[in-house]
mmCIF file of C-alpha atoms in Angstrom:
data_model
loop_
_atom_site.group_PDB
_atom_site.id
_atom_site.type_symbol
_atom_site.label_atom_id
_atom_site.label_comp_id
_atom_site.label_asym_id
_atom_site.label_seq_id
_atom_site.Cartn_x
_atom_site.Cartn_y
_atom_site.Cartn_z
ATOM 1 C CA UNK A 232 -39.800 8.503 -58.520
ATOM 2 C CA UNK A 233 -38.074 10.336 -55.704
ATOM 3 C CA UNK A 234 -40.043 13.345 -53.881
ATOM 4 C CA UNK A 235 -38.731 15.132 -50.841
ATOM 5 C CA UNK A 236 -41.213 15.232 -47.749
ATOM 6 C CA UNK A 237 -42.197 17.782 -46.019
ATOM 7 C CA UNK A 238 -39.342 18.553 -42.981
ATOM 8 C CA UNK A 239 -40.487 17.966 -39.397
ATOM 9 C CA UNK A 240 -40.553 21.223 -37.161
ATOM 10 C CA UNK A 241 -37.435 21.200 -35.283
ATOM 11 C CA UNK A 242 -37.766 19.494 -31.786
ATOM 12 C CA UNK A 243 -38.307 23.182 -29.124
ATOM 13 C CA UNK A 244 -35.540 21.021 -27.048
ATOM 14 C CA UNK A 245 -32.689 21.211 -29.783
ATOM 15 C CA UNK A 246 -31.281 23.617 -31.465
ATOM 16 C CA UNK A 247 -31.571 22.210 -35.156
ATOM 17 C CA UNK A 248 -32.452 18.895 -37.350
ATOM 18 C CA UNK A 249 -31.547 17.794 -40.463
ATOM 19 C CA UNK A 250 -34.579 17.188 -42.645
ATOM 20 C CA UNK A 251 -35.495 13.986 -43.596
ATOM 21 C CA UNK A 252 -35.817 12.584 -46.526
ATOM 22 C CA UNK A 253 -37.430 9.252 -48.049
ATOM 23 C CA UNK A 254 -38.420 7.429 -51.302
ATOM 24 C CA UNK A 255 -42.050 7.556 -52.315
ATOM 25 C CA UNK A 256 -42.660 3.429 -50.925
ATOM 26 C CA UNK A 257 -40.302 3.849 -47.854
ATOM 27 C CA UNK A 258 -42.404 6.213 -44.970
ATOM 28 C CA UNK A 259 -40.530 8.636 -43.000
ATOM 29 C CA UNK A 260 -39.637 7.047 -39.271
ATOM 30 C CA UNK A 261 -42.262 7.567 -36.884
ATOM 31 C CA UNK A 262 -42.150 9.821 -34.051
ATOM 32 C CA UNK A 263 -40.873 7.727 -31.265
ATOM 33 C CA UNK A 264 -39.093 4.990 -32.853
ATOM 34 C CA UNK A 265 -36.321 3.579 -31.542
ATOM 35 C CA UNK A 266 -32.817 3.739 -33.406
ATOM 36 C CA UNK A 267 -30.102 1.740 -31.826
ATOM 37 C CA UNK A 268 -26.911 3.175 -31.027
ATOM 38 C CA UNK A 269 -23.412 2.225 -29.922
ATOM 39 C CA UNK A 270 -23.756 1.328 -25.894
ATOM 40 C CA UNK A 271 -27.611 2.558 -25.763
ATOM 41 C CA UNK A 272 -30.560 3.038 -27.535
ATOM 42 C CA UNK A 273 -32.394 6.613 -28.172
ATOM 43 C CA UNK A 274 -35.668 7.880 -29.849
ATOM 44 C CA UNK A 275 -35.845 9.688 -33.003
ATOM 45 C CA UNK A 276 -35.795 12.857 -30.890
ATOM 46 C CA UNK A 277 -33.008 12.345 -28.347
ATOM 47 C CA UNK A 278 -29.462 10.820 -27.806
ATOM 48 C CA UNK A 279 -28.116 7.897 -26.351
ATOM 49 C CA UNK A 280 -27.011 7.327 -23.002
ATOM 50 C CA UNK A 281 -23.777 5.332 -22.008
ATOM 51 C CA UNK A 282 -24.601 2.070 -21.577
ATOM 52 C CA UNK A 283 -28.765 3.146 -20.773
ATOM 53 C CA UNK A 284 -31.762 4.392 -22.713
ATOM 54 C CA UNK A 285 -32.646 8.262 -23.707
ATOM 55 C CA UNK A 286 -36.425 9.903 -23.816
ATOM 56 C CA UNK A 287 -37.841 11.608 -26.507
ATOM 57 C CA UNK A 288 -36.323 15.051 -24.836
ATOM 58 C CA UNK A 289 -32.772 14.033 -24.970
ATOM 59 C CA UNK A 290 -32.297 13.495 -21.542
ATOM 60 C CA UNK A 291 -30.110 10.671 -20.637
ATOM 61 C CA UNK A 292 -30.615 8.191 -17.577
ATOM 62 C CA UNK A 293 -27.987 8.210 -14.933
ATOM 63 C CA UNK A 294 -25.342 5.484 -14.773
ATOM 64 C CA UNK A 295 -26.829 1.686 -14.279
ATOM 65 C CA UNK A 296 -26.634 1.065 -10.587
ATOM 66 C CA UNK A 297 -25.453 -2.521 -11.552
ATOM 67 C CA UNK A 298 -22.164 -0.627 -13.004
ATOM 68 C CA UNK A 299 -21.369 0.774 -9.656
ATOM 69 C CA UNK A 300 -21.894 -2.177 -8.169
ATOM 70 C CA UNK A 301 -18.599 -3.823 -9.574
ATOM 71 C CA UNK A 302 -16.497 -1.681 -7.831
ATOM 72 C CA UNK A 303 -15.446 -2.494 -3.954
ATOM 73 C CA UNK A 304 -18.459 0.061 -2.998
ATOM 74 C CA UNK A 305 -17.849 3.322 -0.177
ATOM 75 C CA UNK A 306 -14.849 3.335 1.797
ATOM 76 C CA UNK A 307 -15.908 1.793 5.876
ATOM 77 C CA UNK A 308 -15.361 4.270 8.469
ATOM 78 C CA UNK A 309 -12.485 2.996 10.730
ATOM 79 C CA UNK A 310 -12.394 -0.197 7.982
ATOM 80 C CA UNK A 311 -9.336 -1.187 9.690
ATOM 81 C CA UNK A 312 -9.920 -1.544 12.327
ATOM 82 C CA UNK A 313 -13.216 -3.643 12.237
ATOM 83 C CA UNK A 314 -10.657 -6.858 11.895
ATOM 84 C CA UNK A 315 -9.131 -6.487 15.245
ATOM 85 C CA UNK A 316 -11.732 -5.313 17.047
ATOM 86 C CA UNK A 317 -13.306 -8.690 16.598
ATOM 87 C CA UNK A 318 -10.116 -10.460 17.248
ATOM 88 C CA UNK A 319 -10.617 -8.634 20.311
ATOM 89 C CA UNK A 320 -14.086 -9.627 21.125
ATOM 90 C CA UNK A 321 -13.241 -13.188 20.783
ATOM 91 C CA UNK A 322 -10.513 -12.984 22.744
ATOM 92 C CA UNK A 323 -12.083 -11.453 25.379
ATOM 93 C CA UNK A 324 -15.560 -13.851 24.664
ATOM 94 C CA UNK A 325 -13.279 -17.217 24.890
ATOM 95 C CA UNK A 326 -11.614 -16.003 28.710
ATOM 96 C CA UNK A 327 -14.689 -15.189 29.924
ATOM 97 C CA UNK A 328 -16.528 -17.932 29.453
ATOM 98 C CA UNK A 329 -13.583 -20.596 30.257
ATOM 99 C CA UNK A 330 -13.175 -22.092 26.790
ATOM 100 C CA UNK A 331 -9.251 -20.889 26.981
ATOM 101 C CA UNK A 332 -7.435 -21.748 29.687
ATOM 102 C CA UNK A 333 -5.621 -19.115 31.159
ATOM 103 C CA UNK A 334 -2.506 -21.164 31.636
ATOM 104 C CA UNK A 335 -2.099 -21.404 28.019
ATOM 105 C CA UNK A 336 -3.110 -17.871 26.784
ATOM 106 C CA UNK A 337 -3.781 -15.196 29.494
ATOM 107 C CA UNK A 338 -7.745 -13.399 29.562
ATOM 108 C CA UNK A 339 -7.248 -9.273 28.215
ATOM 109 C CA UNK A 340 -8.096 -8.603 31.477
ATOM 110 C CA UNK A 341 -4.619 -9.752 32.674
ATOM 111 C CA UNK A 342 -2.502 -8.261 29.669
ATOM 112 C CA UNK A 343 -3.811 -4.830 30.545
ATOM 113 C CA UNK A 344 -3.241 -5.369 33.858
ATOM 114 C CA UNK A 345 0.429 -6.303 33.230
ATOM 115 C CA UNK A 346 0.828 -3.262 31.034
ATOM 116 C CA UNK A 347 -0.148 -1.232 33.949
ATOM 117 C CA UNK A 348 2.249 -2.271 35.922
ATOM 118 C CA UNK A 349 4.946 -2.030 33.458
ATOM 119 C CA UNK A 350 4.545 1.520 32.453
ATOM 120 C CA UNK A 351 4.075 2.307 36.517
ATOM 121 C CA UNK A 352 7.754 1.401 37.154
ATOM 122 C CA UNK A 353 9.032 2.714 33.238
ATOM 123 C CA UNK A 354 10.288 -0.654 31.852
ATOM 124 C CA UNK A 355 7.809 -0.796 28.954
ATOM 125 C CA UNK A 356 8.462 2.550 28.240
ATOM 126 C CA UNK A 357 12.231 2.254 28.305
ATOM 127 C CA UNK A 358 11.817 -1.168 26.257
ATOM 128 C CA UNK A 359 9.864 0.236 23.590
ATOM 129 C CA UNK A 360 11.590 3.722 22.756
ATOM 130 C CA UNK A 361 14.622 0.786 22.740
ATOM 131 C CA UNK A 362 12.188 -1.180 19.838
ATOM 132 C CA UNK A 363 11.181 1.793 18.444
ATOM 133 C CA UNK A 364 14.820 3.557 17.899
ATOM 134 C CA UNK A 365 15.882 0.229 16.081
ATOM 135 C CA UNK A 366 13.210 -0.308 14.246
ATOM 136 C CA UNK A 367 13.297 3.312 12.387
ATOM 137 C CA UNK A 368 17.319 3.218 12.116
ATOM 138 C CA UNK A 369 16.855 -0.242 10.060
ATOM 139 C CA UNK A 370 13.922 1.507 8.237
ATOM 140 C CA UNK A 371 15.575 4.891 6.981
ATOM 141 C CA UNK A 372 18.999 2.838 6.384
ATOM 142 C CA UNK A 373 16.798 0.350 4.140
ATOM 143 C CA UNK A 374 14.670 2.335 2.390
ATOM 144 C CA UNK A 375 17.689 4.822 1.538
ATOM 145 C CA UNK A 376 19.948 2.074 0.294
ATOM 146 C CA UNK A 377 17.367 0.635 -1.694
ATOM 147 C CA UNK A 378 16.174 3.638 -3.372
ATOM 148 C CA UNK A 379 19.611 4.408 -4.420
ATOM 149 C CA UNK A 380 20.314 1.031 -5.951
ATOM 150 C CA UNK A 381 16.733 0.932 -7.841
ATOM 151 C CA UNK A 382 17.615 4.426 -9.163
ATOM 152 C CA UNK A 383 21.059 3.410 -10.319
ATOM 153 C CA UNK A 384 19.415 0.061 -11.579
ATOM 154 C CA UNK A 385 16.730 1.332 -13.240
ATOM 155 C CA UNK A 386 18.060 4.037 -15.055
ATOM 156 C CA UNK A 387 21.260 3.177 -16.197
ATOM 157 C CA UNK A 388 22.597 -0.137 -18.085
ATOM 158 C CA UNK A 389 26.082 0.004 -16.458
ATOM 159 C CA UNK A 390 23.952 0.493 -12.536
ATOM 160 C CA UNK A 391 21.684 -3.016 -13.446
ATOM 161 C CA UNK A 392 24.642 -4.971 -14.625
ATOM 162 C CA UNK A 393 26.392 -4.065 -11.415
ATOM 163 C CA UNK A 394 23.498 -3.702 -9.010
ATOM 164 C CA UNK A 395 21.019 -5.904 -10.081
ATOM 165 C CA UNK A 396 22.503 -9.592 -9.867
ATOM 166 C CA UNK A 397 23.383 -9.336 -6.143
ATOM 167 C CA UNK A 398 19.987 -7.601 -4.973
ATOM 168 C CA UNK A 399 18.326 -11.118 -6.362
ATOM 169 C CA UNK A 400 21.041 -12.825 -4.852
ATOM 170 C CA UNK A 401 20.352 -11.273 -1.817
ATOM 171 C CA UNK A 402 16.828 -11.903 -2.006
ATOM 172 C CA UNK A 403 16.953 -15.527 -2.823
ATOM 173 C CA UNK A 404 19.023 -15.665 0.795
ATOM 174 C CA UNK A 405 16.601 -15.232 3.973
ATOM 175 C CA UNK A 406 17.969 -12.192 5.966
ATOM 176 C CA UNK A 407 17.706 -13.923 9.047
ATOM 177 C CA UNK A 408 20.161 -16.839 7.535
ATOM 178 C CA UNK A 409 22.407 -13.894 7.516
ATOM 179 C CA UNK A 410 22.732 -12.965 11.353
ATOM 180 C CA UNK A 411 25.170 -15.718 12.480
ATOM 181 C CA UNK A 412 27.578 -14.011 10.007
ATOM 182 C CA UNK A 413 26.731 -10.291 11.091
ATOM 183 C CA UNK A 414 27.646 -11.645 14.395
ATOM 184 C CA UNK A 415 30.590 -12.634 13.094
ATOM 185 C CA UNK A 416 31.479 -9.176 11.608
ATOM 186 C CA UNK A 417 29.738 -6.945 13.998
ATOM 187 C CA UNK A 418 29.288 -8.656 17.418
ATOM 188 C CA UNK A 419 26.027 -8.847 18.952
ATOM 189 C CA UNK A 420 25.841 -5.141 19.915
ATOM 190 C CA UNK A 421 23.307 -2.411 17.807
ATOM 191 C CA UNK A 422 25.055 -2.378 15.017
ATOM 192 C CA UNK A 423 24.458 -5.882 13.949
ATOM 193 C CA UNK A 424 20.634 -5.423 15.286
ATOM 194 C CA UNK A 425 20.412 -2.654 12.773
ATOM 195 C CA UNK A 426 21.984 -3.586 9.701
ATOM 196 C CA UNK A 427 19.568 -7.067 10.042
ATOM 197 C CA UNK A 428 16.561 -4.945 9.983
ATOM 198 C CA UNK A 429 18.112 -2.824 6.898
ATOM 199 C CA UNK A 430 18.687 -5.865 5.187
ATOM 200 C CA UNK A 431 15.577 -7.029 5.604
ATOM 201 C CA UNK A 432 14.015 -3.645 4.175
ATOM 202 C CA UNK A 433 16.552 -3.192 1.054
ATOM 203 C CA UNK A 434 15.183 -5.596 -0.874
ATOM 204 C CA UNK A 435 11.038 -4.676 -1.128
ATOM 205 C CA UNK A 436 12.249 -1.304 -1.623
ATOM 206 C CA UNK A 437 14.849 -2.335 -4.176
ATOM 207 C CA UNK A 438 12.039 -4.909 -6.307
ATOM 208 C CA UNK A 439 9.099 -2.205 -6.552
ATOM 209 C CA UNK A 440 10.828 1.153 -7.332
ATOM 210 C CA UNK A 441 13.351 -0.538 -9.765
ATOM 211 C CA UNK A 442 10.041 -2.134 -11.510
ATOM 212 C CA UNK A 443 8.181 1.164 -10.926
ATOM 213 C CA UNK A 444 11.522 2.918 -12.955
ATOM 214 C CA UNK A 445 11.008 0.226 -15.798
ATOM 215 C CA UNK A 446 7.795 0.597 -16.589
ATOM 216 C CA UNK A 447 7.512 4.349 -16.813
ATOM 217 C CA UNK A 448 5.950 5.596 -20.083
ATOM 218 C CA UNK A 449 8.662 6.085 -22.750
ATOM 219 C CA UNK A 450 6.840 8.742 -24.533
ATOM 220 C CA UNK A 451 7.640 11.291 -20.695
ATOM 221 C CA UNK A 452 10.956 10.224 -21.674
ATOM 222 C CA UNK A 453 11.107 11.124 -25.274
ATOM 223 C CA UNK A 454 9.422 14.473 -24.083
ATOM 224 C CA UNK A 455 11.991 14.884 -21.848
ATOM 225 C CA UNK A 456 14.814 14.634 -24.360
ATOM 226 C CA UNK A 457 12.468 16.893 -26.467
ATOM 227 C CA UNK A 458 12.376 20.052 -23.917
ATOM 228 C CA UNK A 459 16.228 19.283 -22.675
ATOM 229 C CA UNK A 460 15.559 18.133 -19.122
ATOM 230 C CA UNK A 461 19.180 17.427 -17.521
ATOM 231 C CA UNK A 462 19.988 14.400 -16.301
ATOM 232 C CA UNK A 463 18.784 15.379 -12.726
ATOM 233 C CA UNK A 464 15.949 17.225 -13.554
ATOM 234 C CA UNK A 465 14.648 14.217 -15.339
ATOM 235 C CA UNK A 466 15.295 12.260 -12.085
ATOM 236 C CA UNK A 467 13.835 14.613 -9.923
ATOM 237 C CA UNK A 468 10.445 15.707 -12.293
ATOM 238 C CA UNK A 469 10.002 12.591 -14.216
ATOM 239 C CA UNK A 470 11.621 9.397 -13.033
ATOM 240 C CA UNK A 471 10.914 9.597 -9.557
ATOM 241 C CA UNK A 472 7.374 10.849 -9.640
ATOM 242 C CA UNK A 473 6.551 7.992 -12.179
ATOM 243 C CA UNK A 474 7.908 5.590 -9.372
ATOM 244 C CA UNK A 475 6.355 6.450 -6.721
ATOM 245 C CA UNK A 476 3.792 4.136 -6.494
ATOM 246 C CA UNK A 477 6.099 1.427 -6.718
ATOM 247 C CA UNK A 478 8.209 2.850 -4.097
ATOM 248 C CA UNK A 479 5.547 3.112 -1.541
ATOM 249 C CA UNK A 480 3.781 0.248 -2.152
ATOM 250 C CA UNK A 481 7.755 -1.456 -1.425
ATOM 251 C CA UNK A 482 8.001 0.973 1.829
ATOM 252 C CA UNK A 483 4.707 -0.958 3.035
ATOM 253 C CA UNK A 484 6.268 -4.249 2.878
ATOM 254 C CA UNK A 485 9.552 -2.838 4.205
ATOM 255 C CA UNK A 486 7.701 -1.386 7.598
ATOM 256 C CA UNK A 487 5.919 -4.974 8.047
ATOM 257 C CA UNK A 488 9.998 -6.910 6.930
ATOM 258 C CA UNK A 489 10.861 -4.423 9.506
ATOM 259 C CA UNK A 490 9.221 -5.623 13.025
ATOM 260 C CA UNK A 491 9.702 -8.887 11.613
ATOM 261 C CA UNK A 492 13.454 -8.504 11.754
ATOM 262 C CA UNK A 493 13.474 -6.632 14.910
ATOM 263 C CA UNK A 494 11.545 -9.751 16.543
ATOM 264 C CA UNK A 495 14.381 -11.740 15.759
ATOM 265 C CA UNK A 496 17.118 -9.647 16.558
ATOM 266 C CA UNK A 497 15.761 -8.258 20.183
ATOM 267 C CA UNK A 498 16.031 -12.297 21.096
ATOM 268 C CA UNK A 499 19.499 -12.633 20.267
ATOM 269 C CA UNK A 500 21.955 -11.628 23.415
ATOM 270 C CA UNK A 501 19.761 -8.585 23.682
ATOM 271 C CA UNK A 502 19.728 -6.814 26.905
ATOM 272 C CA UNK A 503 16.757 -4.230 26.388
ATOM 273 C CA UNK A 504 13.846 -3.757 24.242
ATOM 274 C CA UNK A 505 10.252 -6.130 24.048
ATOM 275 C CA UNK A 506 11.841 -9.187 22.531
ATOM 276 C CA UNK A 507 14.312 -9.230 25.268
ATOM 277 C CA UNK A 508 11.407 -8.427 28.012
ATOM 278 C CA UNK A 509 9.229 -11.390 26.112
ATOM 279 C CA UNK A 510 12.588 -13.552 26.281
ATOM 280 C CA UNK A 511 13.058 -12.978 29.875
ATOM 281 C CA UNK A 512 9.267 -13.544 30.100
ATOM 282 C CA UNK A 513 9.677 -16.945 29.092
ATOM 283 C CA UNK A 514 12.193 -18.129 31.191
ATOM 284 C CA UNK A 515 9.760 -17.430 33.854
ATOM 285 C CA UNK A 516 6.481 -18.511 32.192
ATOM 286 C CA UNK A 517 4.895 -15.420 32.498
ATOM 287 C CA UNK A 518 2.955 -15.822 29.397
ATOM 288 C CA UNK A 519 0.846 -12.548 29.857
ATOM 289 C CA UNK A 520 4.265 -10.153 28.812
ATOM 290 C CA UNK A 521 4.975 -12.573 26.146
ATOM 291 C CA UNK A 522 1.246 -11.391 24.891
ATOM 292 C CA UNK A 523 1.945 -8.109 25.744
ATOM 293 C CA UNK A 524 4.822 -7.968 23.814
ATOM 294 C CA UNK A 525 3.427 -9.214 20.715
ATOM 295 C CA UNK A 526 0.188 -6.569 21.188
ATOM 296 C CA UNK A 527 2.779 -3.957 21.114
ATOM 297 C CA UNK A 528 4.590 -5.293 17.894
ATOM 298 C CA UNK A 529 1.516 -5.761 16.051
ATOM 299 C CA UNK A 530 0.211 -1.712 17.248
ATOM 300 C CA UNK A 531 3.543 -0.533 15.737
ATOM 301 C CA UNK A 532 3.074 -2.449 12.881
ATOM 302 C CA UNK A 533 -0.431 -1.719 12.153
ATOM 303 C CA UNK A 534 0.363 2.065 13.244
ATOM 304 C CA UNK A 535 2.841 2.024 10.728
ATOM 305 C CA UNK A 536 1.611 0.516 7.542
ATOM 306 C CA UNK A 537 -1.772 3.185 7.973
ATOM 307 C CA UNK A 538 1.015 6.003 8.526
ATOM 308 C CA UNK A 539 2.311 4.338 5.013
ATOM 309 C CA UNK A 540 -1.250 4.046 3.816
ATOM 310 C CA UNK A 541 -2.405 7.483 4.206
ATOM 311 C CA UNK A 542 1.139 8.898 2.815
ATOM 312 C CA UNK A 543 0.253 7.290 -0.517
ATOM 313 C CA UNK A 544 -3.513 7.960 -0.295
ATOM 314 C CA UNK A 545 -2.540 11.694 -0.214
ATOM 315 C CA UNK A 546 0.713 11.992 -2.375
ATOM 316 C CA UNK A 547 -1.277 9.754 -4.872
ATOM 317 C CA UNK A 548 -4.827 11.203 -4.616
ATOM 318 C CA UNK A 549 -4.779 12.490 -8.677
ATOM 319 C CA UNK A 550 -5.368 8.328 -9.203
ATOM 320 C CA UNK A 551 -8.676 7.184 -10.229
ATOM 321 C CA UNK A 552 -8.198 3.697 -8.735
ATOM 322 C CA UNK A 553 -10.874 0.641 -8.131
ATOM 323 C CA UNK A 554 -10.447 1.559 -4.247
ATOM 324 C CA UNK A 555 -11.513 5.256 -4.520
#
C-alpha cells in the first residue's frame, strides 16, 4: 500500500522543493546523500558542479586546477624575447672564454663595435633604408596581388579555374629558381629585386586567405542571401572578415619569405643595401659585417613578424583561443 510522507521543509537556501514521495518498504533518501549527476556529483540539497562536487548549500567548487593546467598557462612577459637573449648570452659566454675563435665568428664585442663605426660615417644607415625600401615594396606588391587572386579564387568558380592552377604551379617552382629569368626580363636593376621578393610573398598570402574564403560558414552565407547583401557588401562584411585569420596568419609567413628573398637578391650585382655590404665584406674577410649584417636581417624580421603578431592579437581579440 502506497502512503505519501510527510514533505521536508524547504532548504532556507532555495527557493522551493518538490516533495518527496516513497512506497511504504522504500525510505525517503537521507539528508546528505549523494546523487550522481552528469559531470559532478551533488547532495540531496544542492547542485552539481562542472566537472567537481557541490555542498549541501548549493554552492559549487571552482574549476579543477588540473583543467587549467592543459592549457599553455599565462602569457611570459617579453616571451619573445627570452630565446635570443640567451642566444646572446652564449654568444657572448663562448668569446669570452676562448671556446670560439674569433677568426671564425667575431666576439659581440666586435660586431657592436663595427656597427659603431658604420652608422658614424652613414653607410649602415644608407644600406638599410636601401633593405628596408625593398623589402616593404615586395611586401605591399605581394600581399596585394595575393589577396586579389584568393578573393577571385575563392569566391567565384570561373576566378579558381583561372587563378588557381598557376598559383600551385607557381608554388611547386622555388622563387629563387626564378631570378635568372627576371634577369632576363628586367635586368639586374630594382625592378627585378622587387618583383623576386613579391613573388616570394604571393603565394603564403594566396594559400591561407583562399583556404580561409573556403571554409567560411555557409549558413553567414545563406544569411546573407536572406537579408540581400550585394555582392560587395558580402565581400566587404562577410567574406573578408571570415578570412582574416587566414590572411594574417599568410602575411606572417610572407614578412619572414620576404627577408629571405631580399637576402638573395641584395647579392646579385647589387650596389647598395646589407647583402651587398656583407658581399663586399667577404671579399675582404671581414667576417664581423657579415655578422652584422645578418643581426640586422634577423631584427627586421623579428620586428616584423611581432608588428604582424600584435595586428592579429588585436583585430582578432573576440577569439577564445588555447593561447589566450
Amino acid at each position: 500500500m502506497t502512503t505519501a510522507l510527510p514533505t521536508r521543509a524547504a532548504s532556507p537556501r532555495l527557493p522551493s522543493l518538490p516533495a518527496l514521495s516513497a512506497t511504504a518498504d522504500a525510505p525517503a533518501p537521507l539528508d546528505g546523500a549523494l546523487i550522481p549527476l552528469t559531470g559532478g556529483v551533488a547532495d540531496a540539497g544542492g547542485m552539481a558542479d562542472a566537472g567537481g562536487v557541490a555542498d549541501a548549500g548549493g554552492v559549487a567548487d571552482r574549476a579543477s586546477p588540473a583543467r587549467r593546467r592543459l592549457g599553455p598557462g599565462r602569457r611570459i612577459p617579453y616571451g619573445l624575447a627570452i630565446g635570443p637573449a640567451l642566444l646572446l648570452v652564449a654568444w657572448v659566454a663562448a668569446s669570452a672564454t676562448g671556446a670560439l675563435d674569433a677568426r671564425v665568428l667575431s666576439a659581440p664585442w666586435t660586431v657592436v663595435a663595427t656597427a659603431r663605426d658604420l652608422i658614424a660615417d652613414g653607410r649602415l644607415l644608407s644600406n638599410l633604408l636601401t633593405s628596408a625600401q625593398r623589402a616593404f615594396l615586395g611586401l605591399a606588391l605581394g600581399v596585394g596581388a595575393g589577396t586579389v587572386l584568393a578573393l577571385l579564387s575563392g569566391l567565384t568558380r570561373v576566378g579558381e579555374a583561372l587563378v588557381d592552377g598557376p598559383v600551385q604551379l607557381k608554388r611547386a617552382i622555388p622563387t629563387l629558381a626564378l631570378i635568372p629569368l627576371l634577369i632576363l626580363w628586367f635586368g639586374i636593376g630594382e625592378q627585378m629585386k622587387v618583383l623576386t621578393i613579391a613573388l616570394g610573398v604571393v603565394v603564403p598570402v594566396y594559400v591561407h586567405t583562399h583556404a580561409a574564403l573556403r571554409t567560411i560558414d555557409a549558413r553567414y552565407v545563406e544569411l546573407a542571401e536572406t537579408v540581400r547583401l550585394s555582392r560587395w557588401q558580402f565581400v566587404r562584411k562577410v567574406a573578408l572578415p571570415g578570412a582574416l585569420p587566414g590572411f594574417l596568419m599568410g602575411v606572417r609567413l610572407a614578412v619572414t619569405g620576404a627577408w629571405l628573398a631580399l637576402v638573395v637578391v641584395e647579392q646579385i650585382n647589387a650596389t647598395s643595401g646589407i647583402g651587398y655590404m656583407m658581399s663586399l665584406a667577404r671579399s675582404y674577410g671581414q667576417t664581423e659585417i657579415i655578422l652584422l649584417g645578418l643581426v640586422v636581417y634577423g631584427l627586421f624580421g623579428l620586428a616584423s613578424d611581432a608588428a604582424v603578431r600584435l595586428i592579429e592579437r588585436r583585430t582578432l581579440s573576440w577569439r577564445r583561443i588555447l593561447a589566450g
